[in-house]
């Protein structure tokens, strides 16, 4: 009885905010809502605003090819004709979920994963699996070079007042989850059981390590990799959010990957900031010029775009790197994109798991070739040409490739100074079996590529010049090499001070 | 006669932009508007958009408990049944105002203060008085440690070409008002009289030092502390502004207190940026999920929040620290919140007015205890639980407390290096009766806590990871200790360069 | 026939989005649209949203003096009665355009210039020509001091493992265009011909160097200087964009000119961020208080502003410096504004093309005098007084002038250290005929004025205190001088380490 009353309450709320059809919420989801609508009003109201609450997969399947948001030809029968609610996602594939637990008669799991979303969005999940982002966690924690960087950044450094070095203890799990793995993704494991008090008595719920997390390369309790809610924030999953640059900014704002600030300082960001209020961020397909008049991140990197006559300008892709000839950031030297999203398999000439040698030579056999690069540049250029003449687009990309070359040269300069320091004993590096990140000169070298070269390249790539000049750009590329060289001379020739 | 015509003009303007009742503007305010509507159209139009112009305190008092914005049970008779206009605020309590002056027959004061606002908003003013923000000025200018930091930052450093130190002259009043005290609050005093030309002849008006200022801990000419317009910007006093994060950003954006950038890079900031256009920032009480779907600063720190059935999730408070177990920024080590908003009374073991020793030991008797901390964390958690499961919330706060511990450790490391430098004569500190902020090593030490540790903690507190990693976070905590140690070795052992 | 159908298609699209009068698009423009509406839907749709597409110059001329956006009394007959479309701008003055080429029977040029826009907006173009921004490119590339800074920033620095200096090669054209000249403006020249494939066969199109570019001081193929689309982004040319601060932020965001971040952290930026959704950014003239309740960049620096009775508060100007008494950024010492927008003619006492000596003495004969400064301050103050009392405004400007003085003093301190270093041989400068930007001490000196002093002054000028304290403000002014002095002592007295 209480059940029915509360169900009606929810339906009334629904009627107020949405166009959903009465009766489309499943009985199972209604049961969830009985308690959770009160416990977590933010979650439930957010969901009530979502497309998931307002339609059914069966309705979604009726749409035309370009308009469709579901990429399977058939959805599992049990969820096809109801709104996609609590129960539909949190009980799906429960057998595969190590975080499943019995909860008021339902096998429920906390962590909804790309594998669950694939019930309706299989193509996107498959593409994303080929995208380097789904491997963001494993490419970091399984690459000993990056692990030593993480440990140096996140570990606790202690100084006891003697010696010239500090002792560094490894970062604990919480620190890593709050730092690099916040974006790259944690490993979520069931580590025990916790008891939660509730109006219905105590409840036993799995205790999860690495939780909360929405990192793009999260390792999930069902073995899948990734988190759709990194960009499609639950529980609204709004395409508007995925298309606005703020969602990307959560992980692409800092000095190591300033894609968002570069975008915002560009002409495109200016147009977005000024006119976004007049754009349609919901339309599928996304019509260039009609729905929007300047690109956001999603426009160039993900979305299905059409022109005047619904002619396809770009196919939707969640394998974002297939519009990208070059890998510009997070690496020592910019290089052709890796063939595999798993970059831990790469070995450079020195045997390190890096896509280039320390002096810049690419590990070419692991990287896409010039013809694939050309193809990807054409895919991207087709989007640019929607709003720019061919001379504009060619001039733009010629500058980007020039910047790749010059920033790589400036990284080589910093590397040459570092190599000299190692060679002459002013610092300890690879051949001394020492970390390449734990001395001040090495930290300056790291900033050369991780901050300044990356920033300069992103500035060229998106025409946000500030970040290529005085905002962590060429000014610092130059200043930093001077400081490194001066440091070296201080170290080597004290008598010449 | 002119009076009547102009009054009608204003009433017509009012009718055009608002729902105010004709006749609700007091005669006194109409007199003000006669000239000032033309002299300062920005002020008057802004006020015409305000709730103050559109209703009367008597109307406001009729609202239900949750809906009410006035917190007294009775407002002074002379302002109860008129719009709250120029005269109502600028002539209130004039006897207490040293900045009062005779102006066309009225005793007018320039600076409206919390004590004036208390006529209608007494509870908020009282709470705010217990909030550390109302003491922001005095806690700074009456604490000799912080004074020495201010002098070092704002003073003019001169170099005559001899010696190893510069001469530093104290900052003048204008510089301080433009720097630290801009946010912390100036002391506003009548210093004389100035003559202003006007259509009505020359006018004598008090000359104010420290003006303009809207700092949160301003010392006012009526002896009160604080400035409501710091957040509730005159002359609209819009609750929408107080609830949007931009108002907080005016003072919480820089590297010392990057609360706003941390928020904006978080998932919450992303949701705000994407969906704020669909939210109701005016509703009182503020309904979670219905009026908004992600928190702003005000949501978690100030606002009255209700759930599905108008059940109160959080009571409104202007004593923001009663939702805060920890003090995270502006201090050398994070520590339990002080009991009193007046932090100048605190003495650490060394007798300094700091809440911890230089090595981190808290001055516990001045700080709230574990049970009060637990209570405050529960108050805050109740808000989080509106949108997150209990496992999520517990995991989040466990990380914050871990970060408090690890950042305090990293500050201790920097402090140990500094103490060694002082001890070995490489720098001059407390025992040499020298400022602890006036040497390069000391400045690096200051950045360790004031920038990097604070930033990392705020990043944990609000899940904006960037600011805990490469954007003034752990990367710098680590790099900075290495640079400090290297500096020390350069100083101490020149022969080993 | 195809022509007519496509023309109708465009007209229908137009009818859908605008209030344009049928038939107002010229035949020539219709011919352009036949192909380009499909080739570049972003461009055409953007234009369809513009005032240029929705009205005709003849209609614009009928408006009253204050409402008018056209500043000539008569527009060329051939464009007077049609929408201002592709052909109207891209074939205008083609004889003067070295980038003109025969394209399907039309003499078309790619780069539309201020000289073209002057057909309707002559006053704005003339004013802009007197504004220092139109000379932004030439003032940089023709000033040997700034050229040596650019070369040091943008050149490639190489280290071969020997010696104490790096070899620096000059930046190539692409790097310069992607760096300083992105904002300052490139020189656009026809360097040859390129062939573009199209449905209508191969086309020969001029190849342009320095393209793309929209820098404010661009040197155009018709010999004119500037680019209107720097602020009035094509092809919508929306006054809304020119009035919102994002357009200024494209070039005024970095640490060298942080005008936008300073504005955004100010009370004005807060009001803008909160209430802009309720403002009218299209109204001409712009009514203070009614159309907006806080200023944007354009309000104070450019726009025509009126008050309650359409009384003019400020005349529109595109010679922005005529509201500015001081030059605050981009220079070693703040000084009175130069008389001529061409600053390459200035010579200081030492004969350098700088407006002050290295020790701060102004090259007064090239700068406006005190009475002109007073006049400009009054022009600006009149705008402030729309929303602030006279005590507020006077207090504000007194602080700015105090900050000019104190920041100049802090730059002098840094300069004195540098001069001592040059004199004692610790670094090589002017008298050694060496660049003043190519050593670490010199780079620190550059940051003192280019970043920290500039930032502090802008913070005072716009009441955005963060940027005058810990965000590249006084904290760094002080810290930097200490580091410079310490560096000098390390260099000079190794035995005293």
Tab-separated table of N, CA and C in Angstrom, chain B residues 383-439:
chain	number	residue	atom	x	y	z
B	383	UNK	N	24.410	16.787	3.733
B	383	UNK	CA	24.223	17.472	2.449
B	383	UNK	C	24.743	16.599	1.309
B	384	UNK	N	25.936	16.031	1.487
B	384	UNK	CA	26.512	15.161	0.450
B	384	UNK	C	25.567	14.010	0.123
B	385	UNK	N	24.939	13.471	1.191
B	385	UNK	CA	24.103	12.282	1.021
B	385	UNK	C	22.845	12.558	0.200
B	386	UNK	N	22.523	13.825	0.000
B	386	UNK	CA	21.404	14.143	-0.887
B	386	UNK	C	21.644	13.635	-2.304
B	387	UNK	N	22.889	13.564	-2.676
B	387	UNK	CA	23.217	13.192	-4.060
B	387	UNK	C	24.175	12.007	-4.158
B	388	UNK	N	24.664	11.498	-3.029
B	388	UNK	CA	25.648	10.432	-3.074
B	388	UNK	C	25.314	9.352	-2.047
B	389	UNK	N	25.701	8.130	-2.332
B	389	UNK	CA	25.546	7.041	-1.384
B	389	UNK	C	26.505	7.194	-0.215
B	390	UNK	N	26.244	6.439	0.835
B	390	UNK	CA	27.062	6.572	2.041
B	390	UNK	C	28.498	6.104	1.811
B	391	UNK	N	28.672	5.096	0.960
B	391	UNK	CA	30.026	4.624	0.678
B	391	UNK	C	30.839	5.696	-0.030
B	392	UNK	N	30.187	6.380	-0.936
B	392	UNK	CA	30.807	7.493	-1.642
B	392	UNK	C	31.262	8.561	-0.648
B	393	UNK	N	30.354	8.958	0.219
B	393	UNK	CA	30.640	10.071	1.132
B	393	UNK	C	31.744	9.685	2.119
B	394	UNK	N	31.665	8.467	2.645
B	394	UNK	CA	32.703	8.039	3.576
B	394	UNK	C	34.069	7.960	2.890
B	395	UNK	N	34.065	7.426	1.684
B	395	UNK	CA	35.323	7.351	0.939
B	395	UNK	C	35.905	8.725	0.692
B	396	UNK	N	35.025	9.663	0.375
B	396	UNK	CA	35.472	11.028	0.111
B	396	UNK	C	36.143	11.642	1.342
B	397	UNK	N	35.487	11.551	2.484
B	397	UNK	CA	36.044	12.204	3.662
B	397	UNK	C	37.278	11.473	4.206
B	398	UNK	N	37.319	10.165	3.988
B	398	UNK	CA	38.527	9.440	4.386
B	398	UNK	C	39.730	9.963	3.608
B	399	UNK	N	39.509	10.271	2.328
B	399	UNK	CA	40.605	10.811	1.518
B	399	UNK	C	41.001	12.199	1.993
B	400	UNK	N	40.021	13.023	2.303
B	400	UNK	CA	40.349	14.368	2.792
B	400	UNK	C	41.201	14.277	4.055
B	401	UNK	N	40.821	13.404	4.970
B	401	UNK	CA	41.587	13.330	6.219
B	401	UNK	C	42.981	12.743	5.980
B	402	UNK	N	43.065	11.847	5.019
B	402	UNK	CA	44.390	11.358	4.619
B	402	UNK	C	45.235	12.503	4.048
B	403	UNK	N	44.612	13.335	3.248
B	403	UNK	CA	45.336	14.449	2.628
B	403	UNK	C	45.776	15.461	3.683
B	404	UNK	N	44.926	15.705	4.671
B	404	UNK	CA	45.331	16.601	5.756
B	404	UNK	C	46.614	16.078	6.403
B	405	UNK	N	46.644	14.773	6.632
B	405	UNK	CA	47.819	14.163	7.261
B	405	UNK	C	49.050	14.264	6.357
B	406	UNK	N	48.918	13.892	5.100
B	406	UNK	CA	50.101	13.860	4.227
B	406	UNK	C	50.589	15.273	3.892
B	407	UNK	N	49.671	16.224	3.724
B	407	UNK	CA	50.135	17.587	3.441
B	407	UNK	C	50.798	18.197	4.671
B	408	UNK	N	50.276	17.892	5.839
B	408	UNK	CA	50.959	18.359	7.057
B	408	UNK	C	52.364	17.759	7.144
B	409	UNK	N	52.501	16.512	6.742
B	409	UNK	CA	53.833	15.892	6.736
B	409	UNK	C	54.774	16.605	5.768
B	410	UNK	N	54.245	16.965	4.613
B	410	UNK	CA	55.092	17.644	3.632
B	410	UNK	C	55.454	19.060	4.093
B	411	UNK	N	54.574	19.686	4.846
B	411	UNK	CA	54.919	20.984	5.434
B	411	UNK	C	55.981	20.808	6.523
B	412	UNK	N	55.857	19.744	7.280
B	412	UNK	CA	56.861	19.478	8.307
B	412	UNK	C	58.240	19.266	7.677
B	413	UNK	N	58.278	18.565	6.547
B	413	UNK	CA	59.553	18.369	5.857
B	413	UNK	C	60.172	19.713	5.486
B	414	UNK	N	59.367	20.586	4.918
B	414	UNK	CA	59.881	21.911	4.556
B	414	UNK	C	60.328	22.669	5.811
B	415	UNK	N	59.554	22.527	6.870
B	415	UNK	CA	59.909	23.213	8.110
B	415	UNK	C	61.222	22.677	8.674
B	416	UNK	N	61.411	21.379	8.612
B	416	UNK	CA	62.651	20.793	9.119
B	416	UNK	C	63.868	21.327	8.363
B	417	UNK	N	63.715	21.501	7.073
B	417	UNK	CA	64.823	22.070	6.299
B	417	UNK	C	65.073	23.508	6.747
B	418	UNK	N	63.991	24.260	6.924
B	418	UNK	CA	64.126	25.648	7.358
B	418	UNK	C	64.766	25.741	8.749
B	419	UNK	N	64.313	24.875	9.656
B	419	UNK	CA	64.870	24.904	11.016
B	419	UNK	C	66.362	24.585	10.995
B	420	UNK	N	66.741	23.648	10.137
B	420	UNK	CA	68.157	23.312	9.994
B	420	UNK	C	68.942	24.519	9.478
B	421	UNK	N	68.356	25.203	8.513
B	421	UNK	CA	69.027	26.391	7.960
B	421	UNK	C	69.208	27.458	9.033
B	422	UNK	N	68.171	27.669	9.820
B	422	UNK	CA	68.273	28.652	10.905
B	422	UNK	C	69.354	28.227	11.907
B	423	UNK	N	69.308	26.964	12.254
B	423	UNK	CA	70.218	26.439	13.261
B	423	UNK	C	71.675	26.556	12.803
B	424	UNK	N	71.896	26.270	11.504
B	424	UNK	CA	73.265	26.265	11.000
B	424	UNK	C	73.699	27.622	10.468
B	425	UNK	N	72.843	28.621	10.635
B	425	UNK	CA	73.245	29.972	10.242
B	425	UNK	C	73.109	30.278	8.765
B	426	UNK	N	72.492	29.382	8.016
B	426	UNK	CA	72.303	29.648	6.586
B	426	UNK	C	71.183	30.649	6.347
B	427	UNK	N	70.351	30.834	7.339
B	427	UNK	CA	69.278	31.837	7.284
B	427	UNK	C	69.016	32.289	8.715
B	428	UNK	N	68.319	33.409	8.837
B	428	UNK	CA	68.025	33.951	10.168
B	428	UNK	C	66.539	33.881	10.457
B	429	UNK	N	66.211	33.286	11.607
B	429	UNK	CA	64.796	33.110	11.915
B	429	UNK	C	64.427	33.595	13.293
B	430	UNK	N	63.531	32.855	13.916
B	430	UNK	CA	62.957	33.273	15.193
B	430	UNK	C	64.008	33.564	16.254
B	431	UNK	N	64.971	32.626	16.411
B	431	UNK	CA	65.908	32.817	17.519
B	431	UNK	C	66.897	33.952	17.239
B	432	UNK	N	66.947	34.398	15.973
B	432	UNK	CA	67.767	35.574	15.657
B	432	UNK	C	66.900	36.841	15.643
B	433	UNK	N	65.650	36.685	16.133
B	433	UNK	CA	64.724	37.820	16.140
B	433	UNK	C	64.515	38.423	14.765
B	434	UNK	N	64.572	37.571	13.762
B	434	UNK	CA	64.393	38.058	12.400
B	434	UNK	C	63.041	37.578	11.867
B	435	UNK	N	62.508	38.318	10.918
B	435	UNK	CA	61.271	37.898	10.253
B	435	UNK	C	61.446	36.495	9.702
B	436	UNK	N	60.363	35.722	9.718
B	436	UNK	CA	60.443	34.367	9.153
B	436	UNK	C	59.953	34.349	7.704
B	437	UNK	N	59.830	35.521	7.112
B	437	UNK	CA	59.312	35.596	5.739
B	437	UNK	C	60.226	36.357	4.781
B	438	UNK	N	61.387	36.817	5.254
B	438	UNK	CA	62.125	37.783	4.440
B	438	UNK	C	63.370	37.233	3.739
B	439	UNK	N	63.471	35.894	3.639
B	439	UNK	CA	64.593	35.337	2.880
B	439	UNK	C	64.044	34.346	1.869
